mmCIF file of C-alpha atoms in Angstrom:
data_model
loop_
_atom_site.group_PDB
_atom_site.id
_atom_site.type_symbol
_atom_site.label_atom_id
_atom_site.label_comp_id
_atom_site.label_asym_id
_atom_site.label_seq_id
_atom_site.Cartn_x
_atom_site.Cartn_y
_atom_site.Cartn_z
ATOM 1 C CA UNK X 1 -103.669 -34.997 27.605
ATOM 2 C CA UNK X 2 -102.799 -31.363 27.056
ATOM 3 C CA UNK X 3 -100.630 -30.650 24.053
ATOM 4 C CA UNK X 4 -97.194 -29.293 24.939
ATOM 5 C CA UNK X 5 -95.824 -26.275 23.125
ATOM 6 C CA UNK X 6 -92.894 -23.914 23.268
ATOM 7 C CA UNK X 7 -90.476 -24.334 26.135
ATOM 8 C CA UNK X 8 -92.299 -27.323 27.667
ATOM 9 C CA UNK X 9 -92.124 -29.244 24.391
ATOM 10 C CA UNK X 10 -88.518 -28.253 23.789
ATOM 11 C CA UNK X 11 -87.515 -29.339 27.303
ATOM 12 C CA UNK X 12 -89.279 -32.697 26.831
ATOM 13 C CA UNK X 13 -87.420 -33.281 23.553
ATOM 14 C CA UNK X 14 -84.050 -32.311 25.041
ATOM 15 C CA UNK X 15 -84.606 -34.525 28.082
ATOM 16 C CA UNK X 16 -85.583 -37.402 25.798
ATOM 17 C CA UNK X 17 -82.444 -36.805 23.725
ATOM 18 C CA UNK X 18 -80.306 -36.821 26.886
ATOM 19 C CA UNK X 19 -81.921 -40.054 28.062
ATOM 20 C CA UNK X 20 -81.393 -41.675 24.659
ATOM 21 C CA UNK X 21 -77.780 -40.504 24.600
ATOM 22 C CA UNK X 22 -77.194 -41.807 28.140
ATOM 23 C CA UNK X 23 -78.721 -45.196 27.404
ATOM 24 C CA UNK X 24 -77.755 -45.795 23.775
ATOM 25 C CA UNK X 25 -74.834 -43.496 22.957
ATOM 26 C CA UNK X 26 -74.571 -41.099 20.059
ATOM 27 C CA UNK X 27 -74.088 -43.787 17.420
ATOM 28 C CA UNK X 28 -77.363 -45.528 18.288
ATOM 29 C CA UNK X 29 -79.432 -42.431 19.004
ATOM 30 C CA UNK X 30 -81.883 -41.494 16.251
ATOM 31 C CA UNK X 31 -84.155 -38.507 15.849
ATOM 32 C CA UNK X 32 -86.995 -41.006 15.557
ATOM 33 C CA UNK X 33 -86.143 -42.610 18.928
ATOM 34 C CA UNK X 34 -85.944 -39.172 20.569
ATOM 35 C CA UNK X 35 -89.292 -38.100 19.079
ATOM 36 C CA UNK X 36 -90.937 -41.327 20.219
ATOM 37 C CA UNK X 37 -89.545 -40.993 23.722
ATOM 38 C CA UNK X 38 -90.651 -37.336 23.926
ATOM 39 C CA UNK X 39 -94.131 -38.210 22.680
ATOM 40 C CA UNK X 40 -93.881 -36.083 19.558
ATOM 41 C CA UNK X 41 -93.009 -36.478 15.886
ATOM 42 C CA UNK X 42 -89.803 -36.277 13.863
ATOM 43 C CA UNK X 43 -90.966 -33.150 11.962
ATOM 44 C CA UNK X 44 -91.472 -31.356 15.302
ATOM 45 C CA UNK X 45 -87.899 -32.207 16.286
ATOM 46 C CA UNK X 46 -86.486 -31.217 12.883
ATOM 47 C CA UNK X 47 -88.239 -27.831 13.064
ATOM 48 C CA UNK X 48 -86.039 -27.029 16.054
ATOM 49 C CA UNK X 49 -82.778 -28.805 15.184
ATOM 50 C CA UNK X 50 -81.559 -29.416 11.655
ATOM 51 C CA UNK X 51 -79.849 -32.714 12.438
ATOM 52 C CA UNK X 52 -78.872 -35.222 15.095
ATOM 53 C CA UNK X 53 -75.621 -33.387 15.877
ATOM 54 C CA UNK X 54 -77.416 -30.146 16.718
ATOM 55 C CA UNK X 55 -80.011 -32.015 18.767
ATOM 56 C CA UNK X 56 -77.365 -33.820 20.821
ATOM 57 C CA UNK X 57 -75.377 -30.632 21.386
ATOM 58 C CA UNK X 58 -78.555 -28.856 22.533
ATOM 59 C CA UNK X 59 -79.385 -31.779 24.844
ATOM 60 C CA UNK X 60 -75.929 -31.711 26.445
ATOM 61 C CA UNK X 61 -76.099 -27.932 26.889
ATOM 62 C CA UNK X 62 -79.639 -28.185 28.314
ATOM 63 C CA UNK X 63 -78.604 -30.908 30.759
ATOM 64 C CA UNK X 64 -75.625 -28.924 31.985
ATOM 65 C CA UNK X 65 -77.596 -25.704 32.375
ATOM 66 C CA UNK X 66 -80.495 -27.376 34.182
ATOM 67 C CA UNK X 67 -78.173 -29.405 36.453
ATOM 68 C CA UNK X 68 -75.655 -26.649 37.115
ATOM 69 C CA UNK X 69 -73.486 -27.014 40.201
ATOM 70 C CA UNK X 70 -73.245 -23.666 41.945
ATOM 71 C CA UNK X 71 -69.726 -22.877 43.118
ATOM 72 C CA UNK X 72 -69.380 -23.164 46.879
ATOM 73 C CA UNK X 73 -68.713 -19.991 48.848
ATOM 74 C CA UNK X 74 -67.029 -21.121 52.048
ATOM 75 C CA UNK X 75 -64.918 -17.997 52.535
ATOM 76 C CA UNK X 76 -61.643 -19.557 51.390
ATOM 77 C CA UNK X 77 -60.164 -20.656 48.083
ATOM 78 C CA UNK X 78 -59.309 -24.087 49.460
ATOM 79 C CA UNK X 79 -62.759 -24.565 50.966
ATOM 80 C CA UNK X 80 -64.507 -23.392 47.785
ATOM 81 C CA UNK X 81 -62.461 -25.731 45.600
ATOM 82 C CA UNK X 82 -62.766 -28.794 47.834
ATOM 83 C CA UNK X 83 -66.523 -28.349 48.269
ATOM 84 C CA UNK X 84 -67.223 -27.593 44.598
ATOM 85 C CA UNK X 85 -64.966 -30.321 43.196
ATOM 86 C CA UNK X 86 -66.377 -32.881 45.628
ATOM 87 C CA UNK X 87 -69.956 -31.989 44.680
ATOM 88 C CA UNK X 88 -69.041 -32.001 40.982
ATOM 89 C CA UNK X 89 -67.574 -35.463 41.342
ATOM 90 C CA UNK X 90 -70.392 -36.814 43.499
ATOM 91 C CA UNK X 91 -73.070 -35.609 41.093
ATOM 92 C CA UNK X 92 -71.443 -36.538 37.815
ATOM 93 C CA UNK X 93 -67.970 -37.937 38.227
ATOM 94 C CA UNK X 94 -68.638 -41.496 37.187
ATOM 95 C CA UNK X 95 -70.778 -40.374 34.270
ATOM 96 C CA UNK X 96 -67.982 -38.204 32.848
ATOM 97 C CA UNK X 97 -66.038 -41.256 31.750
ATOM 98 C CA UNK X 98 -69.111 -42.786 30.191
ATOM 99 C CA UNK X 99 -69.991 -39.524 28.447
ATOM 100 C CA UNK X 100 -66.711 -39.511 26.532
ATOM 101 C CA UNK X 101 -67.562 -42.963 25.165
ATOM 102 C CA UNK X 102 -71.201 -42.081 24.509
ATOM 103 C CA UNK X 103 -70.170 -38.963 22.565
ATOM 104 C CA UNK X 104 -67.258 -40.500 20.644
ATOM 105 C CA UNK X 105 -69.231 -40.615 17.393
ATOM 106 C CA UNK X 106 -70.392 -37.032 17.884
ATOM 107 C CA UNK X 107 -66.820 -35.792 18.313
ATOM 108 C CA UNK X 108 -65.702 -37.756 15.241
ATOM 109 C CA UNK X 109 -68.549 -36.475 13.046
ATOM 110 C CA UNK X 110 -68.273 -32.858 14.158
ATOM 111 C CA UNK X 111 -64.479 -32.820 14.472
ATOM 112 C CA UNK X 112 -64.878 -31.163 17.849
ATOM 113 C CA UNK X 113 -63.913 -31.976 21.419
ATOM 114 C CA UNK X 114 -65.078 -31.488 24.992
ATOM 115 C CA UNK X 115 -63.488 -28.022 24.889
ATOM 116 C CA UNK X 116 -65.824 -26.996 22.067
ATOM 117 C CA UNK X 117 -68.799 -28.502 23.854
ATOM 118 C CA UNK X 118 -67.821 -26.676 27.057
ATOM 119 C CA UNK X 119 -67.817 -23.388 25.140
ATOM 120 C CA UNK X 120 -71.339 -24.124 23.899
ATOM 121 C CA UNK X 121 -72.440 -24.916 27.450
ATOM 122 C CA UNK X 122 -70.997 -21.698 28.846
ATOM 123 C CA UNK X 123 -72.211 -19.583 25.884
ATOM 124 C CA UNK X 124 -70.440 -16.465 27.046
ATOM 125 C CA UNK X 125 -71.276 -16.925 30.743
ATOM 126 C CA UNK X 126 -68.513 -17.138 33.311
ATOM 127 C CA UNK X 127 -67.984 -20.530 34.861
ATOM 128 C CA UNK X 128 -68.166 -21.472 38.511
ATOM 129 C CA UNK X 129 -64.426 -21.945 38.350
ATOM 130 C CA UNK X 130 -63.981 -18.327 37.259
ATOM 131 C CA UNK X 131 -66.228 -17.162 40.099
ATOM 132 C CA UNK X 132 -64.184 -19.109 42.661
ATOM 133 C CA UNK X 133 -60.912 -17.682 41.320
ATOM 134 C CA UNK X 134 -62.241 -14.100 41.246
ATOM 135 C CA UNK X 135 -63.417 -14.302 44.869
ATOM 136 C CA UNK X 136 -60.015 -15.669 45.907
ATOM 137 C CA UNK X 137 -58.222 -12.825 44.101
ATOM 138 C CA UNK X 138 -60.564 -10.292 45.757
ATOM 139 C CA UNK X 139 -59.784 -11.816 49.187
ATOM 140 C CA UNK X 140 -56.038 -11.665 48.446
ATOM 141 C CA UNK X 141 -55.615 -15.455 48.600
ATOM 142 C CA UNK X 142 -54.508 -15.842 45.023
ATOM 143 C CA UNK X 143 -51.816 -14.098 43.016
ATOM 144 C CA UNK X 144 -53.509 -13.223 39.685
ATOM 145 C CA UNK X 145 -50.090 -13.070 37.998
ATOM 146 C CA UNK X 146 -49.709 -16.804 38.635
ATOM 147 C CA UNK X 147 -53.213 -17.724 37.486
ATOM 148 C CA UNK X 148 -53.091 -18.667 33.819
ATOM 149 C CA UNK X 149 -56.198 -20.199 32.217
ATOM 150 C CA UNK X 150 -54.517 -23.640 32.276
ATOM 151 C CA UNK X 151 -53.626 -23.366 35.957
ATOM 152 C CA UNK X 152 -57.155 -22.158 36.802
ATOM 153 C CA UNK X 153 -58.630 -25.215 35.082
ATOM 154 C CA UNK X 154 -56.073 -27.638 36.519
ATOM 155 C CA UNK X 155 -57.939 -28.868 39.651
ATOM 156 C CA UNK X 156 -61.158 -29.299 37.647
ATOM 157 C CA UNK X 157 -59.345 -31.094 34.835
ATOM 158 C CA UNK X 158 -57.565 -33.422 37.271
ATOM 159 C CA UNK X 159 -60.813 -34.349 39.044
ATOM 160 C CA UNK X 160 -62.507 -34.994 35.660
ATOM 161 C CA UNK X 161 -59.532 -37.089 34.504
ATOM 162 C CA UNK X 162 -59.569 -39.117 37.724
ATOM 163 C CA UNK X 163 -63.306 -39.753 37.344
ATOM 164 C CA UNK X 164 -62.859 -40.745 33.704
ATOM 165 C CA UNK X 165 -60.052 -43.157 34.554
ATOM 166 C CA UNK X 166 -61.762 -44.824 37.510
ATOM 167 C CA UNK X 167 -65.399 -44.512 36.361
ATOM 168 C CA UNK X 168 -66.219 -43.610 39.965
ATOM 169 C CA UNK X 169 -66.734 -40.394 41.897
ATOM 170 C CA UNK X 170 -63.467 -38.943 43.151
ATOM 171 C CA UNK X 171 -63.106 -39.179 46.920
ATOM 172 C CA UNK X 172 -62.796 -36.082 49.073
ATOM 173 C CA UNK X 173 -59.290 -37.223 50.038
ATOM 174 C CA UNK X 174 -58.170 -37.234 46.395
ATOM 175 C CA UNK X 175 -59.824 -33.842 45.825
ATOM 176 C CA UNK X 176 -57.955 -32.451 48.843
ATOM 177 C CA UNK X 177 -54.679 -33.894 47.559
ATOM 178 C CA UNK X 178 -55.229 -32.253 44.149
ATOM 179 C CA UNK X 179 -56.045 -28.896 45.760
ATOM 180 C CA UNK X 180 -53.373 -28.963 48.502
ATOM 181 C CA UNK X 181 -50.376 -30.556 46.789
ATOM 182 C CA UNK X 182 -50.831 -29.552 43.157
ATOM 183 C CA UNK X 183 -53.012 -26.455 42.729
ATOM 184 C CA UNK X 184 -52.416 -24.238 45.764
ATOM 185 C CA UNK X 185 -48.587 -24.375 45.579
ATOM 186 C CA UNK X 186 -48.800 -23.131 41.980
ATOM 187 C CA UNK X 187 -50.855 -20.021 42.777
ATOM 188 C CA UNK X 188 -49.463 -18.849 46.095
#
């Protein structure tokens, strides 16, 4: 078996950490269990991440970057939102609710929240949400004066909240209701 190094080794460790987090939760995840699962040693893991918190944060960021959902470009704000939110829900909606439970210990230890984790995931990049809103402004579909950061995040937050409450993907009908009856009237 060829020895992994660099990016290949790092990816294997981060994927192992994600799998451990998904199966065991933050409280039961150990650096030792991650190293074992990745087929490496604890010192190799600790050379890259100083502690379990940093490892888990890196694993969540890695997972989100490698499984990024590209924002739909249907030619309309409504179409872009419905398609993107539906895909977001289909690919990870049910897991969002579980993730909040799995990361509860992490948030307690680090005194952070999903907002902080989201910032680490984005790391200065614009989000798909921002891309959708910019295209809609450029097409004249959206009044930028009415688009506050909270309003821009509203349809995404509502779909995430629905998924967290039901522990199931959000149906297209619910996504359409969020877009048509809540979001669009606020920005037009």
